[in-house]
mmCIF file of C-alpha atoms in Angstrom:
data_model
loop_
_atom_site.group_PDB
_atom_site.id
_atom_site.type_symbol
_atom_site.label_atom_id
_atom_site.label_comp_id
_atom_site.label_asym_id
_atom_site.label_seq_id
_atom_site.Cartn_x
_atom_site.Cartn_y
_atom_site.Cartn_z
ATOM 1 C CA GLY R 1 -6.001 -14.151 -9.484
ATOM 2 C CA ASN R 2 -7.081 -10.816 -8.117
ATOM 3 C CA SER R 3 -6.152 -7.640 -9.917
ATOM 4 C CA VAL R 4 -6.844 -3.920 -9.984
ATOM 5 C CA THR R 5 -6.752 -1.713 -13.048
ATOM 6 C CA GLN R 6 -6.761 2.046 -12.713
ATOM 7 C CA MET R 7 -6.503 4.792 -15.243
ATOM 8 C CA GLU R 8 -3.083 5.690 -16.491
ATOM 9 C CA GLY R 9 -1.615 8.947 -15.375
ATOM 10 C CA PRO R 10 -0.388 11.453 -14.985
ATOM 11 C CA VAL R 11 -3.507 13.555 -14.636
ATOM 12 C CA THR R 12 -3.212 17.337 -14.562
ATOM 13 C CA LEU R 13 -6.192 19.501 -13.638
ATOM 14 C CA SER R 14 -6.833 23.097 -12.786
ATOM 15 C CA GLU R 15 -7.904 24.021 -9.283
ATOM 16 C CA GLU R 16 -11.666 23.592 -8.696
ATOM 17 C CA ALA R 17 -12.016 21.129 -11.578
ATOM 18 C CA PHE R 18 -14.001 17.896 -11.242
ATOM 19 C CA LEU R 19 -11.919 14.777 -10.726
ATOM 20 C CA THR R 20 -12.578 11.190 -11.703
ATOM 21 C CA ILE R 21 -10.005 8.435 -11.456
ATOM 22 C CA ASN R 22 -11.303 5.153 -12.801
ATOM 23 C CA CYS R 23 -10.706 1.850 -11.047
ATOM 24 C CA THR R 24 -11.951 -1.607 -11.971
ATOM 25 C CA TYR R 25 -11.148 -4.895 -10.353
ATOM 26 C CA THR R 26 -11.145 -8.633 -10.837
ATOM 27 C CA ALA R 27 -11.533 -10.780 -7.774
ATOM 28 C CA THR R 28 -12.667 -14.180 -6.635
ATOM 29 C CA GLY R 29 -15.031 -13.837 -3.743
ATOM 30 C CA TYR R 30 -16.146 -10.595 -2.142
ATOM 31 C CA PRO R 31 -13.389 -8.024 -1.861
ATOM 32 C CA SER R 32 -13.148 -4.926 0.257
ATOM 33 C CA LEU R 33 -12.097 -1.912 -1.800
ATOM 34 C CA PHE R 34 -9.848 0.976 -0.884
ATOM 35 C CA TRP R 35 -8.346 4.185 -2.138
ATOM 36 C CA TYR R 36 -4.960 5.065 -0.692
ATOM 37 C CA VAL R 37 -3.158 8.359 -1.233
ATOM 38 C CA GLN R 38 0.575 8.962 -1.243
ATOM 39 C CA TYR R 39 1.767 12.528 -0.764
ATOM 40 C CA PRO R 40 5.307 13.382 -1.885
ATOM 41 C CA GLY R 41 7.941 11.770 0.326
ATOM 42 C CA GLU R 42 5.404 9.980 2.503
ATOM 43 C CA GLY R 43 3.910 6.550 2.940
ATOM 44 C CA LEU R 44 0.436 5.580 1.846
ATOM 45 C CA GLN R 45 -2.583 6.746 3.829
ATOM 46 C CA LEU R 46 -6.056 5.343 3.660
ATOM 47 C CA LEU R 47 -8.339 7.829 1.911
ATOM 48 C CA LEU R 48 -11.587 5.866 1.909
ATOM 49 C CA LYS R 49 -12.942 2.337 1.788
ATOM 50 C CA ALA R 50 -16.043 0.276 1.094
ATOM 51 C CA THR R 51 -16.544 -3.256 2.273
ATOM 52 C CA LYS R 52 -19.662 -4.391 0.420
ATOM 53 C CA ALA R 53 -21.615 -3.735 -2.751
ATOM 54 C CA ASP R 54 -23.339 -0.329 -3.030
ATOM 55 C CA ASP R 55 -21.396 1.070 -0.074
ATOM 56 C CA LYS R 56 -20.064 4.587 -0.612
ATOM 57 C CA GLY R 57 -16.792 5.565 0.976
ATOM 58 C CA SER R 58 -16.100 9.253 1.514
ATOM 59 C CA ASN R 59 -13.434 11.443 3.062
ATOM 60 C CA LYS R 60 -12.006 14.945 2.523
ATOM 61 C CA GLY R 61 -14.517 15.603 -0.281
ATOM 62 C CA PHE R 62 -13.576 12.417 -2.151
ATOM 63 C CA GLU R 63 -16.147 9.704 -2.820
ATOM 64 C CA ALA R 64 -16.204 6.239 -4.355
ATOM 65 C CA THR R 65 -19.060 3.745 -4.676
ATOM 66 C CA TYR R 66 -18.577 -0.023 -4.702
ATOM 67 C CA ARG R 67 -20.302 -1.178 -7.897
ATOM 68 C CA LYS R 68 -20.450 -4.946 -8.009
ATOM 69 C CA GLU R 69 -22.295 -5.059 -11.333
ATOM 70 C CA THR R 70 -19.531 -3.150 -13.111
ATOM 71 C CA THR R 71 -16.707 -4.275 -10.758
ATOM 72 C CA SER R 72 -15.713 -0.670 -10.310
ATOM 73 C CA PHE R 73 -14.719 1.752 -7.560
ATOM 74 C CA HIS R 74 -14.147 5.088 -9.270
ATOM 75 C CA LEU R 75 -12.766 7.968 -7.220
ATOM 76 C CA GLU R 76 -14.458 11.368 -7.586
ATOM 77 C CA LYS R 77 -14.141 14.842 -6.157
ATOM 78 C CA GLY R 78 -16.244 17.805 -7.125
ATOM 79 C CA SER R 79 -13.647 20.546 -6.757
ATOM 80 C CA VAL R 80 -9.966 19.712 -6.428
ATOM 81 C CA GLN R 81 -7.368 21.791 -4.627
ATOM 82 C CA VAL R 82 -3.627 22.156 -5.086
ATOM 83 C CA SER R 83 -3.180 20.203 -1.857
ATOM 84 C CA ASP R 84 -4.800 17.159 -3.524
ATOM 85 C CA SER R 85 -1.715 16.703 -5.699
ATOM 86 C CA ALA R 86 -0.505 13.192 -4.906
ATOM 87 C CA VAL R 87 -0.424 9.633 -6.197
ATOM 88 C CA TYR R 88 -3.672 7.713 -5.748
ATOM 89 C CA PHE R 89 -3.830 3.937 -5.493
ATOM 90 C CA CYS R 90 -6.904 1.778 -5.823
ATOM 91 C CA ALA R 91 -6.625 -1.500 -3.923
ATOM 92 C CA LEU R 92 -8.587 -4.527 -2.828
ATOM 93 C CA THR R 93 -8.233 -7.177 -0.216
ATOM 94 C CA ILE R 94 -9.791 -10.562 0.253
ATOM 95 C CA SER R 95 -9.102 -12.481 3.380
ATOM 96 C CA ASN R 96 -7.225 -15.562 2.243
ATOM 97 C CA PHE R 97 -6.689 -17.886 5.156
ATOM 98 C CA GLY R 98 -5.532 -14.902 7.132
ATOM 99 C CA ASN R 99 -3.374 -13.077 4.590
ATOM 100 C CA GLU R 100 -4.944 -9.693 4.254
ATOM 101 C CA LYS R 101 -2.900 -8.965 1.179
ATOM 102 C CA LEU R 102 -3.619 -5.643 -0.457
ATOM 103 C CA THR R 103 -3.621 -5.914 -4.237
ATOM 104 C CA PHE R 104 -2.832 -2.493 -5.684
ATOM 105 C CA GLY R 105 -3.337 -0.807 -8.995
ATOM 106 C CA THR R 106 -0.334 0.903 -10.547
ATOM 107 C CA GLY R 107 -1.210 4.318 -9.137
ATOM 108 C CA THR R 108 -2.343 7.571 -10.759
ATOM 109 C CA ARG R 109 -0.287 10.706 -10.268
ATOM 110 C CA LEU R 110 -2.511 13.752 -9.921
ATOM 111 C CA THR R 111 -1.205 17.292 -10.269
ATOM 112 C CA ILE R 112 -3.437 20.283 -9.587
ATOM 113 C CA ILE R 113 -2.329 23.619 -10.966
ATOM 114 C CA PRO R 114 -3.520 26.929 -9.474
ATOM 115 C CA GLU E 1 0.496 8.783 18.054
ATOM 116 C CA ALA E 2 -0.234 5.638 16.068
ATOM 117 C CA GLN E 3 2.559 5.022 13.637
ATOM 118 C CA VAL E 4 4.733 2.627 11.695
ATOM 119 C CA THR E 5 8.402 3.562 11.774
ATOM 120 C CA GLN E 6 10.905 2.398 9.204
ATOM 121 C CA ASN E 7 14.640 2.931 9.212
ATOM 122 C CA PRO E 8 16.607 3.997 7.359
ATOM 123 C CA ARG E 9 14.694 6.299 5.013
ATOM 124 C CA TYR E 10 17.437 6.208 2.393
ATOM 125 C CA LEU E 11 20.157 3.640 1.813
ATOM 126 C CA ILE E 12 22.779 3.172 -0.871
ATOM 127 C CA THR E 13 24.700 -0.074 -0.723
ATOM 128 C CA VAL E 14 26.848 -2.331 -2.855
ATOM 129 C CA THR E 15 25.942 -5.665 -4.361
ATOM 130 C CA GLY E 16 26.276 -8.521 -1.896
ATOM 131 C CA LYS E 17 26.523 -6.518 1.314
ATOM 132 C CA LYS E 18 23.914 -7.751 3.783
ATOM 133 C CA LEU E 19 21.481 -5.163 5.063
ATOM 134 C CA THR E 20 18.444 -4.928 7.321
ATOM 135 C CA VAL E 21 15.571 -2.474 7.119
ATOM 136 C CA THR E 22 13.776 -2.154 10.422
ATOM 137 C CA CYS E 23 10.048 -1.715 10.945
ATOM 138 C CA SER E 24 8.253 -1.062 14.196
ATOM 139 C CA GLN E 25 4.591 -0.348 15.000
ATOM 140 C CA ASN E 26 3.068 0.949 18.220
ATOM 141 C CA MET E 27 -0.554 -0.114 17.674
ATOM 142 C CA ASN E 28 -0.349 -3.711 18.927
ATOM 143 C CA HIS E 29 -1.291 -4.920 15.442
ATOM 144 C CA GLU E 30 -1.038 -8.603 14.733
ATOM 145 C CA TYR E 31 -0.693 -8.405 10.962
ATOM 146 C CA MET E 32 2.382 -6.863 9.334
ATOM 147 C CA SER E 33 3.743 -6.967 5.816
ATOM 148 C CA TRP E 34 6.409 -5.621 3.489
ATOM 149 C CA TYR E 35 5.783 -4.182 0.035
ATOM 150 C CA ARG E 36 8.012 -2.883 -2.679
ATOM 151 C CA GLN E 37 6.939 -0.085 -4.990
ATOM 152 C CA ASP E 38 8.247 0.087 -8.535
ATOM 153 C CA PRO E 39 7.206 2.435 -11.355
ATOM 154 C CA GLY E 40 4.365 1.030 -13.418
ATOM 155 C CA LEU E 41 3.904 -1.930 -11.083
ATOM 156 C CA GLY E 42 2.285 -0.375 -8.038
ATOM 157 C CA LEU E 43 3.004 -2.066 -4.731
ATOM 158 C CA ARG E 44 3.704 -5.771 -4.470
ATOM 159 C CA GLN E 45 3.783 -7.800 -1.295
ATOM 160 C CA ILE E 46 7.119 -9.369 -0.335
ATOM 161 C CA TYR E 47 6.370 -11.125 2.977
ATOM 162 C CA TYR E 48 3.710 -10.979 5.629
ATOM 163 C CA SER E 49 3.282 -12.037 9.231
ATOM 164 C CA MET E 50 0.095 -13.008 11.009
ATOM 165 C CA ASN E 51 1.648 -12.913 14.479
ATOM 166 C CA VAL E 52 4.833 -13.556 16.394
ATOM 167 C CA GLU E 53 6.860 -16.355 14.788
ATOM 168 C CA VAL E 54 4.316 -16.701 11.949
ATOM 169 C CA THR E 55 5.573 -15.451 8.582
ATOM 170 C CA ASP E 56 4.912 -16.387 4.983
ATOM 171 C CA LYS E 57 5.800 -15.420 1.442
ATOM 172 C CA GLY E 58 3.952 -12.823 -0.550
ATOM 173 C CA ASP E 59 4.129 -12.330 -4.299
ATOM 174 C CA VAL E 60 7.805 -11.412 -4.685
ATOM 175 C CA PRO E 61 9.789 -13.031 -1.833
ATOM 176 C CA GLU E 62 12.947 -14.023 -3.722
ATOM 177 C CA GLY E 63 16.083 -12.482 -2.236
ATOM 178 C CA TYR E 64 14.407 -11.382 1.006
ATOM 179 C CA LYS E 65 14.017 -12.724 4.526
ATOM 180 C CA VAL E 66 11.947 -11.565 7.464
ATOM 181 C CA SER E 67 11.545 -12.374 11.119
ATOM 182 C CA ARG E 68 8.888 -11.657 13.745
ATOM 183 C CA LYS E 69 10.343 -12.268 17.171
ATOM 184 C CA GLU E 70 8.286 -9.532 18.816
ATOM 185 C CA LYS E 71 4.832 -8.307 17.932
ATOM 186 C CA ARG E 72 5.909 -4.727 17.251
ATOM 187 C CA ASN E 73 8.945 -5.429 15.028
ATOM 188 C CA PHE E 74 9.159 -6.900 11.545
ATOM 189 C CA PRO E 75 12.589 -6.398 9.964
ATOM 190 C CA LEU E 76 13.298 -7.019 6.287
ATOM 191 C CA ILE E 77 16.635 -8.651 5.559
ATOM 192 C CA LEU E 78 18.498 -8.679 2.269
ATOM 193 C CA GLU E 79 21.283 -11.209 2.693
ATOM 194 C CA SER E 80 22.963 -10.518 -0.650
ATOM 195 C CA PRO E 81 21.402 -7.480 -2.306
ATOM 196 C CA SER E 82 21.416 -7.166 -6.071
ATOM 197 C CA PRO E 83 20.684 -4.169 -8.331
ATOM 198 C CA ASN E 84 17.209 -5.509 -9.179
ATOM 199 C CA GLN E 85 16.282 -4.950 -5.541
ATOM 200 C CA THR E 86 16.686 -1.219 -5.988
ATOM 201 C CA SER E 87 13.225 -0.005 -5.053
ATOM 202 C CA LEU E 88 11.062 1.874 -2.579
ATOM 203 C CA TYR E 89 10.053 -0.360 0.333
ATOM 204 C CA PHE E 90 7.079 0.028 2.651
ATOM 205 C CA CYS E 91 6.195 -1.731 5.851
ATOM 206 C CA ALA E 92 2.523 -1.901 6.785
ATOM 207 C CA SER E 93 0.494 -3.122 9.735
ATOM 208 C CA SER E 94 -3.170 -3.674 10.494
ATOM 209 C CA LEU E 95 -5.214 -4.890 13.412
ATOM 210 C CA PHE E 96 -6.582 -8.024 11.774
ATOM 211 C CA PRO E 97 -7.121 -9.370 8.282
ATOM 212 C CA GLY E 98 -9.895 -8.523 5.903
ATOM 213 C CA GLY E 99 -11.323 -5.089 5.305
ATOM 214 C CA THR E 100 -9.341 -3.159 7.875
ATOM 215 C CA GLU E 101 -7.172 -0.120 7.401
ATOM 216 C CA ALA E 102 -3.475 -0.722 6.806
ATOM 217 C CA PHE E 103 -1.016 1.770 8.273
ATOM 218 C CA PHE E 104 2.134 2.361 6.264
ATOM 219 C CA GLY E 105 5.591 3.515 7.187
ATOM 220 C CA GLN E 106 7.201 6.422 5.356
ATOM 221 C CA GLY E 107 9.210 4.158 3.111
ATOM 222 C CA THR E 108 12.840 3.214 2.596
ATOM 223 C CA ARG E 109 14.441 4.105 -0.699
ATOM 224 C CA LEU E 110 17.111 1.496 -1.383
ATOM 225 C CA THR E 111 19.706 1.734 -4.129
ATOM 226 C CA VAL E 112 21.981 -1.236 -4.811
ATOM 227 C CA VAL E 113 24.992 -0.469 -6.992
#
């Protein structure tokens, strides 16, 4: 079956540090890949996505590149801010006779300290 | 404003007492689903619906029911809740399957004692 593995948290960084959160996947077929972010007390929001190999998704200074050869979709940001503190989920979806089921990783809690 | 609205946000109930968590979206989305979030497990799909009157099981459907009588509403029903259903629940909707953005509600934190 399909699965997503992302780095264990929690991750604590100082403000302006470089961020990488690793994500690898296993899928049959050609998945679309996503990063969702969950701020405290809120639902998940789409952060960025990529729908085919070598696509780069980007938003709010975050980037991730769909690497088919390494089955990876690592999240990066050059300089994190306190406001980036949240839980980050890597996810994939493959259309399966109409069920656009999102398969999630376990989430990585990120804390940025001033 | 495009949104998915869940109610209630917090609920404490006793084992065996039927409850319903409501979900409504205002984006005319055809696809809706329910997930539960548990520590160390991420989010897992409970049920999904492709359109009105079309629902099917996700990965963890045991102990849950759903209905889709109107396009905008997708309630989650726990007929006889048990403590292992204590979790954080999210409703989500999207325009159509495959590669599209899913919009999530704010979540319902359910405790079954």
